[in-house]
Coordinates of C-alpha atoms in Angstrom, one line a residue:
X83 CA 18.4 11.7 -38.4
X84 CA 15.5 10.7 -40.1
X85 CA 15.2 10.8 -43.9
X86 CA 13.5 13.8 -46.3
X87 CA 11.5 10.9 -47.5
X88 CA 10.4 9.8 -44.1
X89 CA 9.6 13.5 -42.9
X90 CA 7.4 14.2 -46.1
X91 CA 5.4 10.8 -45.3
X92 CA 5.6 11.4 -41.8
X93 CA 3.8 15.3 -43.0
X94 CA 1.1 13.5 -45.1
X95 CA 0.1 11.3 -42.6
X96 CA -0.2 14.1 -39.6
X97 CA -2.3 16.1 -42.3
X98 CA -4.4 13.4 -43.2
X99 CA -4.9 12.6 -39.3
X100 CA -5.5 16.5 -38.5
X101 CA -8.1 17.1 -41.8
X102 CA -10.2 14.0 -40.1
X103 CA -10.3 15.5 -36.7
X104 CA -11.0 19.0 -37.8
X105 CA -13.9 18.0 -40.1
X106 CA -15.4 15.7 -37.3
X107 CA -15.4 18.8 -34.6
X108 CA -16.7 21.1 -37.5
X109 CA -19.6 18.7 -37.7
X110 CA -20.5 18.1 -33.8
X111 CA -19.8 21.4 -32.4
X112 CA -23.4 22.1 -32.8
X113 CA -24.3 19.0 -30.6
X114 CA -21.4 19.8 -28.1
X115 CA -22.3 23.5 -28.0
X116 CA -26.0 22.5 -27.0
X117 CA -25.7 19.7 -24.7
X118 CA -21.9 20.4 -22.8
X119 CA -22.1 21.5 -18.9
X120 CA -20.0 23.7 -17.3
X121 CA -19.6 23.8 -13.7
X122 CA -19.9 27.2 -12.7
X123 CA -19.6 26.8 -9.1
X124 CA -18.8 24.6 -6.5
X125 CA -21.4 21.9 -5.8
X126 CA -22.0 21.6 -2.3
X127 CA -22.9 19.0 -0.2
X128 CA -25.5 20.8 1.5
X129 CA -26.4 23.7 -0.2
X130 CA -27.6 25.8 2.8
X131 CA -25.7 28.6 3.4
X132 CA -26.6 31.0 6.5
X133 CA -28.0 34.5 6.0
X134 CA -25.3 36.3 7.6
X135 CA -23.8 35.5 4.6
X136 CA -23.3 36.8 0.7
X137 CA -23.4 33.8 -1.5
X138 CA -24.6 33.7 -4.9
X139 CA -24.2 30.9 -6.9
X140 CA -24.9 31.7 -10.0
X141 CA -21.9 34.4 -10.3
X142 CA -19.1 32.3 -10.0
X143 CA -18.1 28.9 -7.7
X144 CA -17.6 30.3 -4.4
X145 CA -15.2 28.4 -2.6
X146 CA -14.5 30.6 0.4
X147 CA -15.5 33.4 2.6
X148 CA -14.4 35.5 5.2
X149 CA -15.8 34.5 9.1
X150 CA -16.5 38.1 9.2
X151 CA -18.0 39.6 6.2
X152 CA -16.1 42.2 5.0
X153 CA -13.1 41.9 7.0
X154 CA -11.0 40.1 4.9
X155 CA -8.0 40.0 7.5
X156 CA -10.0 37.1 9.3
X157 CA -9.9 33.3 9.0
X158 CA -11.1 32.1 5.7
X159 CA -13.5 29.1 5.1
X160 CA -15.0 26.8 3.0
X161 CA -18.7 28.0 2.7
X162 CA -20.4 24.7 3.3
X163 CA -18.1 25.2 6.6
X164 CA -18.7 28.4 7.9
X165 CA -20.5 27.5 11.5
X166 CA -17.3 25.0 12.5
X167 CA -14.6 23.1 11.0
X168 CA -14.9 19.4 10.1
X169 CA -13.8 17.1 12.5
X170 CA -15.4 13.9 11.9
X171 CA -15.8 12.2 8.5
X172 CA -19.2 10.3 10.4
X173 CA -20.3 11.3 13.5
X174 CA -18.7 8.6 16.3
X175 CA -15.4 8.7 14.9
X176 CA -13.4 10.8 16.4
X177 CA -10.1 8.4 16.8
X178 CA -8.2 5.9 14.5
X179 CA -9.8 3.1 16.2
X180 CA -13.2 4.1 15.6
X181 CA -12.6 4.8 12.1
X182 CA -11.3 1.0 11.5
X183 CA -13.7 -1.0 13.5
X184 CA -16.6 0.6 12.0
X185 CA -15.5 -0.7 8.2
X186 CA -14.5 -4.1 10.0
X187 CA -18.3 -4.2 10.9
X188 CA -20.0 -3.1 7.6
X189 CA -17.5 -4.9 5.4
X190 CA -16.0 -7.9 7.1
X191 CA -16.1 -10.1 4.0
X192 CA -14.1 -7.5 1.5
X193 CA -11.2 -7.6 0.3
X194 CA -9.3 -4.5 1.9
X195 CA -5.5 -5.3 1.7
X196 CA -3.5 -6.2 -1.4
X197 CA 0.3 -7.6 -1.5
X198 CA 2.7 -9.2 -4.2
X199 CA 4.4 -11.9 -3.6
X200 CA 7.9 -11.7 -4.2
X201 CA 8.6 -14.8 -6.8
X202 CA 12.3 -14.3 -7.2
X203 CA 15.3 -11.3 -6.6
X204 CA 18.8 -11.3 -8.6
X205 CA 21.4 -8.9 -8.8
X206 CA 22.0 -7.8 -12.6
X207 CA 25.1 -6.6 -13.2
X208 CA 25.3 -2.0 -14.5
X209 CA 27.4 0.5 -15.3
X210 CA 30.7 1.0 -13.3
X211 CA 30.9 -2.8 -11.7
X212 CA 27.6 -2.1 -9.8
X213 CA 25.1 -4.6 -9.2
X214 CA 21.2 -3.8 -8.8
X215 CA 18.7 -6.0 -7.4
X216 CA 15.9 -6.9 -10.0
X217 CA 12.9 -8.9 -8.5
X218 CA 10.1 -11.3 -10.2
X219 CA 6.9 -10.2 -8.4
X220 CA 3.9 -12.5 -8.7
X221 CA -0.7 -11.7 -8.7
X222 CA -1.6 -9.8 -5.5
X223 CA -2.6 -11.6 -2.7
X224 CA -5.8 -10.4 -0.7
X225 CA -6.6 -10.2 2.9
X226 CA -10.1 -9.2 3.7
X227 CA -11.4 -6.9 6.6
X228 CA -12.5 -9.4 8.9
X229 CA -9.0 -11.2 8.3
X230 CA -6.9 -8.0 8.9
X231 CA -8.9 -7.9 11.9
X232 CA -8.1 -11.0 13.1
X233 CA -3.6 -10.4 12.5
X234 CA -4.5 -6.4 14.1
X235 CA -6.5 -8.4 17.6
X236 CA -3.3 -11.3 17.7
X237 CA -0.7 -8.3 17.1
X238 CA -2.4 -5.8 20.1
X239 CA -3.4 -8.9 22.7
X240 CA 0.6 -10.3 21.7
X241 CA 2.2 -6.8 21.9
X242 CA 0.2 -6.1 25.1
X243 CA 1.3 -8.8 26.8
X244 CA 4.7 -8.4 26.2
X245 CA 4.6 -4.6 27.3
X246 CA 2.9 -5.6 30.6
X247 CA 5.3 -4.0 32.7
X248 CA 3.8 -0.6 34.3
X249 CA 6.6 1.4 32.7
X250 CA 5.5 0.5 29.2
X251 CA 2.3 1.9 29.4
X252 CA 1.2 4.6 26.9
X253 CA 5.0 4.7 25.8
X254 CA 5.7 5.7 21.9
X255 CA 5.9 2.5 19.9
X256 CA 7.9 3.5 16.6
X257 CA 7.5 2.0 13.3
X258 CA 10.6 2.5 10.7
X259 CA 9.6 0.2 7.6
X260 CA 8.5 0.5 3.8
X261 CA 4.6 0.8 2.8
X262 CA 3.0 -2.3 3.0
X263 CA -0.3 -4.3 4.9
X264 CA 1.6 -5.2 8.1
X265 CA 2.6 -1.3 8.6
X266 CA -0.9 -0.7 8.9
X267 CA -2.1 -3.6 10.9
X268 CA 0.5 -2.1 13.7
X269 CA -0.4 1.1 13.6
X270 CA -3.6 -0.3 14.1
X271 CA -2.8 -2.8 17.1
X272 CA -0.5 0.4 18.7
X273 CA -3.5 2.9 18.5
X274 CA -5.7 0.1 20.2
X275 CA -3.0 0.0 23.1
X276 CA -3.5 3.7 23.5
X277 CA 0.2 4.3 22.6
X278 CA 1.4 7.2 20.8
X279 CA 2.9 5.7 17.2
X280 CA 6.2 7.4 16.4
X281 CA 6.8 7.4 12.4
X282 CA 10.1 7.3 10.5
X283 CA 11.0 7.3 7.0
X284 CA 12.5 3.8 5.7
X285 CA 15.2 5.9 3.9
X286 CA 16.4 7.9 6.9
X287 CA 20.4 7.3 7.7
X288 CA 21.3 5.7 11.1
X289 CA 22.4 8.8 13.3
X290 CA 18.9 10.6 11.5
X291 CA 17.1 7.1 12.4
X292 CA 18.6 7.2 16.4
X293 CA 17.7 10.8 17.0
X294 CA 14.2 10.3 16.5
X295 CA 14.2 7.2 18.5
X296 CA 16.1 8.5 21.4
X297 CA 14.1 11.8 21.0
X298 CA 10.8 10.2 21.6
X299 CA 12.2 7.2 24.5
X300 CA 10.9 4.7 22.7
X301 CA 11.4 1.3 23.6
X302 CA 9.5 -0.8 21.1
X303 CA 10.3 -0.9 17.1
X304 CA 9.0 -2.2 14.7
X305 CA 10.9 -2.5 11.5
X306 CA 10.9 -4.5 7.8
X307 CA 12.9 -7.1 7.1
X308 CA 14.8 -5.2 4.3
X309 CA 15.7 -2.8 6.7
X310 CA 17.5 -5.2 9.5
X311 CA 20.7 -4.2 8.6
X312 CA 20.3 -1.1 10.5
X313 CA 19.1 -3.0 13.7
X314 CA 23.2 -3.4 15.1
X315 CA 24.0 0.3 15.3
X316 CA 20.1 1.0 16.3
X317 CA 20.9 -1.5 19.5
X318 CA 23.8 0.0 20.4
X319 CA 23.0 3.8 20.6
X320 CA 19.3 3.7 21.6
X321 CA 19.4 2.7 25.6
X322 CA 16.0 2.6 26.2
X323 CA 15.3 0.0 23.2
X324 CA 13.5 -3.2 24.4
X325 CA 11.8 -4.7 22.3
X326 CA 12.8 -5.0 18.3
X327 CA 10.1 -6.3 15.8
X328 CA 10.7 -7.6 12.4
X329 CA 7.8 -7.6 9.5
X330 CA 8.5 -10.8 7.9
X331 CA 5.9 -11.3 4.9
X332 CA 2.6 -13.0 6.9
X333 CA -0.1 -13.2 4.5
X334 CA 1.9 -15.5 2.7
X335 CA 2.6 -17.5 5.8
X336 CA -1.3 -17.7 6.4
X337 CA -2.0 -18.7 2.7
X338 CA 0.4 -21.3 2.9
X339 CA 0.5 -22.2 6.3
X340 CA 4.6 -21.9 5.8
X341 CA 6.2 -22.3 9.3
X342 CA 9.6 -22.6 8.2
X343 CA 10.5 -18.9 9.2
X344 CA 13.4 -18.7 6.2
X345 CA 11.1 -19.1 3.7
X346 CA 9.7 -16.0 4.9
X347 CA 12.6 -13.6 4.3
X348 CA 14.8 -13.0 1.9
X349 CA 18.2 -14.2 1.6
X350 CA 20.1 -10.9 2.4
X351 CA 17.4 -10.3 5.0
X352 CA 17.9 -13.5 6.6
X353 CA 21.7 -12.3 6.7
X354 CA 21.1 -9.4 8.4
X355 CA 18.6 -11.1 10.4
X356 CA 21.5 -13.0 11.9
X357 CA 23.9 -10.1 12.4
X358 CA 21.3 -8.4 14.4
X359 CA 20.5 -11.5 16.7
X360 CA 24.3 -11.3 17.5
X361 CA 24.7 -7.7 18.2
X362 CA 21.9 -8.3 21.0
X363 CA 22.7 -7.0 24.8
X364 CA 21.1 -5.9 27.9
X365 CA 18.3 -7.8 27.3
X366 CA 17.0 -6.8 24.3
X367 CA 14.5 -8.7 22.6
X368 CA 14.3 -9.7 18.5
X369 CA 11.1 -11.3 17.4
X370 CA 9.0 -12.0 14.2
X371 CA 6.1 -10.3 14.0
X372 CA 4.4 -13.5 13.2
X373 CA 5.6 -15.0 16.6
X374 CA 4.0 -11.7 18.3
X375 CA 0.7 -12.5 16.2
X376 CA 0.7 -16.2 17.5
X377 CA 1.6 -15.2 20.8
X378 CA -1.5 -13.4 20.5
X379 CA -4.1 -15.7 19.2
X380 CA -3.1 -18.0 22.5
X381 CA -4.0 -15.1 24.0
X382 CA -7.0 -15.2 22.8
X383 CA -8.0 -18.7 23.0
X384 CA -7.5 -18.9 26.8
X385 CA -8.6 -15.6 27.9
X386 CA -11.4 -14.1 26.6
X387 CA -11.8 -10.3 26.5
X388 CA -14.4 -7.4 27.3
X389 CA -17.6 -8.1 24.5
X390 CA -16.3 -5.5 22.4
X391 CA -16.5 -4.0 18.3
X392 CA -12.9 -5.6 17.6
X393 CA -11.7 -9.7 18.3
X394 CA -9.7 -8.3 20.8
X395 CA -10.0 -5.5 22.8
X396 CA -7.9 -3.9 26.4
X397 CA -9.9 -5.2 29.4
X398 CA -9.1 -1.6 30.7
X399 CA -11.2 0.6 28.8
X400 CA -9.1 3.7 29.7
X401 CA -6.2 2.3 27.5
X402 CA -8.1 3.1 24.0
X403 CA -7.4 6.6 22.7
X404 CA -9.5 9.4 23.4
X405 CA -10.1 12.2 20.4
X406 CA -7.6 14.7 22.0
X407 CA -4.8 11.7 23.1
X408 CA -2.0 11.9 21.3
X409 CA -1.8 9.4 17.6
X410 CA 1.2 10.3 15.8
X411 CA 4.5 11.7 16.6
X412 CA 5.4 12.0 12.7
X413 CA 9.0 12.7 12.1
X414 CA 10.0 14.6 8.6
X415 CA 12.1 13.4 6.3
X416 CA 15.2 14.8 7.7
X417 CA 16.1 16.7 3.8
X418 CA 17.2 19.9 5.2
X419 CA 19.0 18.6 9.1
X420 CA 18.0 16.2 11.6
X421 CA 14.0 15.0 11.3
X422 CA 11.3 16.8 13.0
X423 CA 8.9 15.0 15.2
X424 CA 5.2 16.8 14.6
X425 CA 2.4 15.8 17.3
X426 CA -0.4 15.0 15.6
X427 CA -4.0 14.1 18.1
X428 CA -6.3 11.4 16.7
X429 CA -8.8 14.8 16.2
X430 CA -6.1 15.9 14.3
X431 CA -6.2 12.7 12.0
X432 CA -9.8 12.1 11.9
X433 CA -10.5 16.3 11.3
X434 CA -7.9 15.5 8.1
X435 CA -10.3 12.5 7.1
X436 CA -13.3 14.6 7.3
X437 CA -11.6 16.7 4.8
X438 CA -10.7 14.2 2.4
X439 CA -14.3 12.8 2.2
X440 CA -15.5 16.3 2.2
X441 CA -13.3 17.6 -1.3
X442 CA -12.8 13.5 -2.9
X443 CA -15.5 13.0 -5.9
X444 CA -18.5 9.6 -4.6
X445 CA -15.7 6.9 -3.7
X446 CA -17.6 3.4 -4.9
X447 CA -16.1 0.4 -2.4
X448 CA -17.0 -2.0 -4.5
X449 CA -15.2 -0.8 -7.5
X450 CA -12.3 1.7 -6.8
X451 CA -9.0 0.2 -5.6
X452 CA -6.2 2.6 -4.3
X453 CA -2.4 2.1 -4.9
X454 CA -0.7 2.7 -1.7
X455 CA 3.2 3.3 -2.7
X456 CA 4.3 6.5 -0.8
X457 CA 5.8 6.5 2.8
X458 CA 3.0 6.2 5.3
X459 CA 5.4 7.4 7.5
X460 CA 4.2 10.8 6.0
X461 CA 0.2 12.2 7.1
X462 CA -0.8 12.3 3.4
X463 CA -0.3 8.3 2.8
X464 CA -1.8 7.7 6.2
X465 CA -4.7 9.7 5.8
X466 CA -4.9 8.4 2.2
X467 CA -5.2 4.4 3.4
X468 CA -7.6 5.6 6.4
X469 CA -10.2 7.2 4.1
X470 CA -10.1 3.8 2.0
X471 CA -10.3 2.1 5.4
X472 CA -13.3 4.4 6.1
X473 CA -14.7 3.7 2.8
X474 CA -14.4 0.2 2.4
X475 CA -12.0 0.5 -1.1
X476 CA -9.4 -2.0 -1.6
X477 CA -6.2 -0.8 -0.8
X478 CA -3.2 -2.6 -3.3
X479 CA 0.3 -2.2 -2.4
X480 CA 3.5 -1.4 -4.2
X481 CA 6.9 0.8 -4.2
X482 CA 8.1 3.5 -6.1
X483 CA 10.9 1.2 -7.6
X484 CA 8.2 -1.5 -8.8
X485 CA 5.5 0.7 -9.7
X486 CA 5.3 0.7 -13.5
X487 CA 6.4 -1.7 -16.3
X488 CA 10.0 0.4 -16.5
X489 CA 10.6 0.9 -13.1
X490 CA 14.1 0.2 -11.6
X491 CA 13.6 -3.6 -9.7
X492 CA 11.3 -4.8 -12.4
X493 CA 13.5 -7.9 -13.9
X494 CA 11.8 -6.6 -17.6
X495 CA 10.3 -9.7 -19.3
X496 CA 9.9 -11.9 -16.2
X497 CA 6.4 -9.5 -14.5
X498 CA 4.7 -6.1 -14.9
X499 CA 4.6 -3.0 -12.6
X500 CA 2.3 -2.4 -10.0
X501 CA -0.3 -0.4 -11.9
X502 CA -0.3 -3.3 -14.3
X503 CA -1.2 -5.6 -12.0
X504 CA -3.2 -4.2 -9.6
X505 CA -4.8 -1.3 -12.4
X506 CA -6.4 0.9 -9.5
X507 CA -9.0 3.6 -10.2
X508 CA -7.4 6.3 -7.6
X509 CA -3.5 7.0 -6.9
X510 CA -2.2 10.0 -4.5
X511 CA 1.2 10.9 -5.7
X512 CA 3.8 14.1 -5.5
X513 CA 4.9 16.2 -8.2
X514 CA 8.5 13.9 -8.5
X515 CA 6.4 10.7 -9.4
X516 CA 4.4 12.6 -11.7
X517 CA 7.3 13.8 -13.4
X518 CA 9.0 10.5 -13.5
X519 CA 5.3 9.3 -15.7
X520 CA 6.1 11.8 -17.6
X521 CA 9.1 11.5 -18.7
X522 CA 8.2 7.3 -19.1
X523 CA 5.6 8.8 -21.3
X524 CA 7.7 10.6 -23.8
X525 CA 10.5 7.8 -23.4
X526 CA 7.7 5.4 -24.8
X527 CA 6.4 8.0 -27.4
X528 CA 10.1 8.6 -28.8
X529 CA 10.8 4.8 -29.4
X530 CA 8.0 4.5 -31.4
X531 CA 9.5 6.7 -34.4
X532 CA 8.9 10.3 -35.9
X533 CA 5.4 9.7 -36.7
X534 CA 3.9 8.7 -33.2
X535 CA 5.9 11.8 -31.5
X536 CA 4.0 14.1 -33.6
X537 CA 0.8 12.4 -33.6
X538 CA 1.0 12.4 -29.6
X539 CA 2.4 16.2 -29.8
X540 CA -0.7 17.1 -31.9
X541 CA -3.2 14.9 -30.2
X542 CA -2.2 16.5 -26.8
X543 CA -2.7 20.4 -28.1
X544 CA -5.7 19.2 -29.7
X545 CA -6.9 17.4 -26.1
X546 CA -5.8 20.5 -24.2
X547 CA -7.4 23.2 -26.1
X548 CA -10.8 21.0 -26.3
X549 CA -10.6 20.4 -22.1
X550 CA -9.9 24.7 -21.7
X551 CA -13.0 25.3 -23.8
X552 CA -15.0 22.2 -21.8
X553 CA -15.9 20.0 -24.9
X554 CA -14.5 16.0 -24.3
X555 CA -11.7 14.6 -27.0
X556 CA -13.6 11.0 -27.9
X557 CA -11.5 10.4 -30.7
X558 CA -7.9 11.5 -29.3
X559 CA -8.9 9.8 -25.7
X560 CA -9.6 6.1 -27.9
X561 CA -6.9 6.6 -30.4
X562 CA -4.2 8.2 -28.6
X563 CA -4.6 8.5 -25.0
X564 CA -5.9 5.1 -24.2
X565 CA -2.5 3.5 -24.6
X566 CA -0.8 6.1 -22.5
X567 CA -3.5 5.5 -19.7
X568 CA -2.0 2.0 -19.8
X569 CA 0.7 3.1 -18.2
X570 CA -1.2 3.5 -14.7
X571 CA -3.3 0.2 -15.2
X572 CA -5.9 2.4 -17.7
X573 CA -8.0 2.7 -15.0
X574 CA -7.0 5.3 -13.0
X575 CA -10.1 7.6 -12.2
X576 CA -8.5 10.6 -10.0
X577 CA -4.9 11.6 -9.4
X578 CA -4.3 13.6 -6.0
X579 CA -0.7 15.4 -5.8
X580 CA 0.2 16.9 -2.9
X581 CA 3.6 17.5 -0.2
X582 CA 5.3 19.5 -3.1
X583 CA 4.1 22.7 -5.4
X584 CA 2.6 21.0 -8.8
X585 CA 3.8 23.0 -11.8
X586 CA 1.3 23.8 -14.4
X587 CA 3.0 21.9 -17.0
X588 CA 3.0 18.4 -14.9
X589 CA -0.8 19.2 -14.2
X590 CA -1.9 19.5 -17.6
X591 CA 0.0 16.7 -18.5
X592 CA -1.6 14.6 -15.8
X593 CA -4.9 15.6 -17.2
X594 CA -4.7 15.4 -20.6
X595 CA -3.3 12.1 -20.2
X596 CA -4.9 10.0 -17.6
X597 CA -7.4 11.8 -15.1
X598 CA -8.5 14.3 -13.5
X599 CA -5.8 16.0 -10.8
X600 CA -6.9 17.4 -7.5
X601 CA -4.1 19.5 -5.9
X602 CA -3.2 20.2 -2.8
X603 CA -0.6 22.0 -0.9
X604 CA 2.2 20.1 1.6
X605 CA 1.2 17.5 4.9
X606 CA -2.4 17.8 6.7
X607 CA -3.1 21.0 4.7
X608 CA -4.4 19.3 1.1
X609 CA -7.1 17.9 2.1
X610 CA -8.4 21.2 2.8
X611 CA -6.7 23.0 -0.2
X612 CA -7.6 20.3 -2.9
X613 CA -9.2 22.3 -5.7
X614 CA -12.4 21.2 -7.3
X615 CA -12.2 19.3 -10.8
X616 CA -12.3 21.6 -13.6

């Protein structure tokens, strides 16, 4: 309880604080009453509307109209969309193949995929006799376009040979790991195969996790190291299981040229690694995705493919996807019964894409970097890293549990957060996260006394207020909200929330405090529901 002494100063110093703000907006509201700018509609891309068509612009943003004018029973569109729906973000890319060769082409030598390397991991003792693992996590490693090509051509010519048998072909290939560069380099190496890619959360539970392979036959997995623990019960209730592939950490194994394969995994994994080798039967196959990539680039020195876009591409033409072949068989996260699988068509994907571009404010490759920390096993993540793919933005990843400076396997003292490190200019997120910032936020706020809790309290009504009537905050945004903007790297540029409803409160508290937040509603449907900024 603080003191009556400490309250009156604490008073004093808020009225001092408020009388300097209020006298400075007295003074410019003139100059901010002449020069501000209000957007009073939505700025299209291409202005042109058709005749058929009521649109004025200067009433109000028009967002969306009926197909058939007054009949408001029928499908609704954008109005820079009325003719037909998007289904290409560029025209000639129309699969997820497409999409990635063409930025392999026009920016071979950028950096496009960022990872952490993972200097040390202890168990700290907690509460209760628990034990929870805090790590040490080094600078960000970068591979470049051209380089991701070169691990995506090894991983497809590799994989392809090893699924050379007739009764392999265009079977689902299932991926069940965390976010990180290697989940999207065999995505990437499946969709070149022409195989359908069968997604599954990393925190699904083993009968969840065997349902979804059994459901879909498949008969190659690929799965992180972390998660090899699962891979004995896996072998023994999935029949039609083959082929098992670990993701052991390989840009570090091409930086350092590290063949001892230990080095490469951690302790528990290499554990685990050990109990699933013995739990082996019928003929099934464990192998390093490394070994698959090496396997490959023999491949590749011997037998030289088709000229082709890529470093490797299938002699047989007929085996890349087609627009309407099936891409994703997307499982859900399995919160309310067994997962789902949802069939999504690379149309599907690329149509998503074109919708992202479409609603996302200029995207600059040479400047914005993404974080990529949610499951790509779910369509927004995906379509997230494609559209930085598509771009030519640096993607940086990271985890929920390493994300900020406070986050639950930062070893505090010993490395900073994700958005420390890597401080990106765009992060997609769900209403959870944001209100885990939040609450970071006011944790932050309360341990620096009485005096900074009400300065933040009245600096964010102040902010708020000035943002509803469209006049900027300078003063608040360098004294106040600067430091808070830390918290995500102090760069961030644009916050995207969708896969959950976004309360008001957690929206204006995302805007006030660090950016701009474009909404959308759940899975392929916020790219086309992201509101314009305000």
């Amino acid at each position: 309880m603080p003191s009556l002494l400490k309250i009156v100063a604490v008073n004093i110093g808020i009225f001092i604080v408020k009388l300097f703000v209020y006298t400075y907006e007295i003074l410019t509201w003139p100059i901010y009453s002449i020069f501000r700018r209000h957007i009073q509609y939505m700025p299209l891309t291409d202005p042109k509307i058709e005749e058929d068509y009521t649109y004025d612009p200067e009433e109000k943003r028009t967002l969306a109209m009926s197909t058939r004018q007054g009949d408001p029973s029928a499908p609704w569109r954008a109005v820079e969309a009325m003719d037909s729906l998007l289904t290409q973000p560029a025209p000639n890319l129309a699969t997820a193949v497409d999409i990635w060769l063409r930025s392999v082409k026009l920016h071979p030598n950028s950096n496009a995929f960022g990872t952490r390397e993972i200097l040390a991991t202890e168990l700290e003792a907690g509460p209760g006799g628990r034990s929870f693992v805090k790590l040490t996590l080094g600078e960000y490693f970068w591979e470049t376009f051209a380089g991701a090509e070169l691990r995506v051509s090894r991983l497809a010519a590799g994989l392809n040979s090893l699924l050379a048998d007739a009764s392999h072909e265009k079977a689902p290939i299932a991926i069940f790991a965390e976010t990180r560069a290697e989940w999207f380099y065999s995505s990437q190496a499946i969709f070149r195969l022409g195989c359908p890619l069968v997604t599954l959360y990393a925190t699904l539970g083993d009968s969840a996790l065997v349902h979804g392979l059994n459901e879909t036959e498949v008969t190659t997995l690929f799965i992180s190291d972390d998660l090899m623990s699962k891979v004995p019960y896996v072998v023994k209730n999935c029949p039609k299981l083959k082929l098992v592939i670990f993701m052991s950490h390989g840009i570090f194994y091409y930086l350092n040229n590290d063949k001892n394969s230990d080095s490469r995994l951690s302790q528990a994994a290499q554990k685990d690694l050990n109990k699933a080798r013995a739990s082996l039967n019928n003929g099934i196959k464990l192998m390093d995705i490394i070994d698959i990539e090496e396997m490959g680039k023999n491949i590749m020195a011997t037998k030289k493919s088709d000229p082709g876009p890529g470093l490797w591409m299938p002699a047989d033409e007929s085996m890349l996807p087609k627009p309407d072949d099936l891409a994703v068989i997307m499982y859900t996260s399995g919160s309310t019964g067994m997962p789902k699988g949802v069939e999504l068509t690379h149309r599907c994907m690329s149509s998503a894409m074109a919708g992202f571009v479409k609603r996302l404010p200029k995207l600059k490759p040479d400047k914005d970097i993404f974080i990529a920390y949610l499951p790509l096993a779910h369509v927004l993540e995906l379509a997230c890293e494609l559209v930085c793919v598509y771009v030519g933005m640096r993607i940086g990843y990271g985890n929920p549990q390493t994300l900020t400076d406070n986050s639950t396997r930062i070893k505090v003292g010993a490395c900073k957060g994700d958005v420390t490190k890597l401080r990106p200019t765009i992060m997609a997120t769900v209403p959870t996260v944001l209100q885990r910032i939040e609450k970071t936020v006011w944790e932050k706020i309360t341990e620096d006394g009485l005096l900074a809790k009400r300065l933040f309290k009245f600096a964010y009504d102040y902010k708020l207020r000035r943002l509803r009537a469209g006049y900027p905050s300078f003063i608040v945004d360098k004294l106040v909200f600067r430091k808070v903007r830390k918290i995500l790297g102090g760069r961030i540029r644009y916050l995207m929330s969708a896969g959950a409803p976004l309360s008001q409160s957690s929206q204006m508290f995302a805007y006030v405090c660090f950016a701009p937040i474009i909404q959308g509603l759940v899975r392929a449907c916020s790219p086309a529901t992201w509101f314009i900024e305000e």
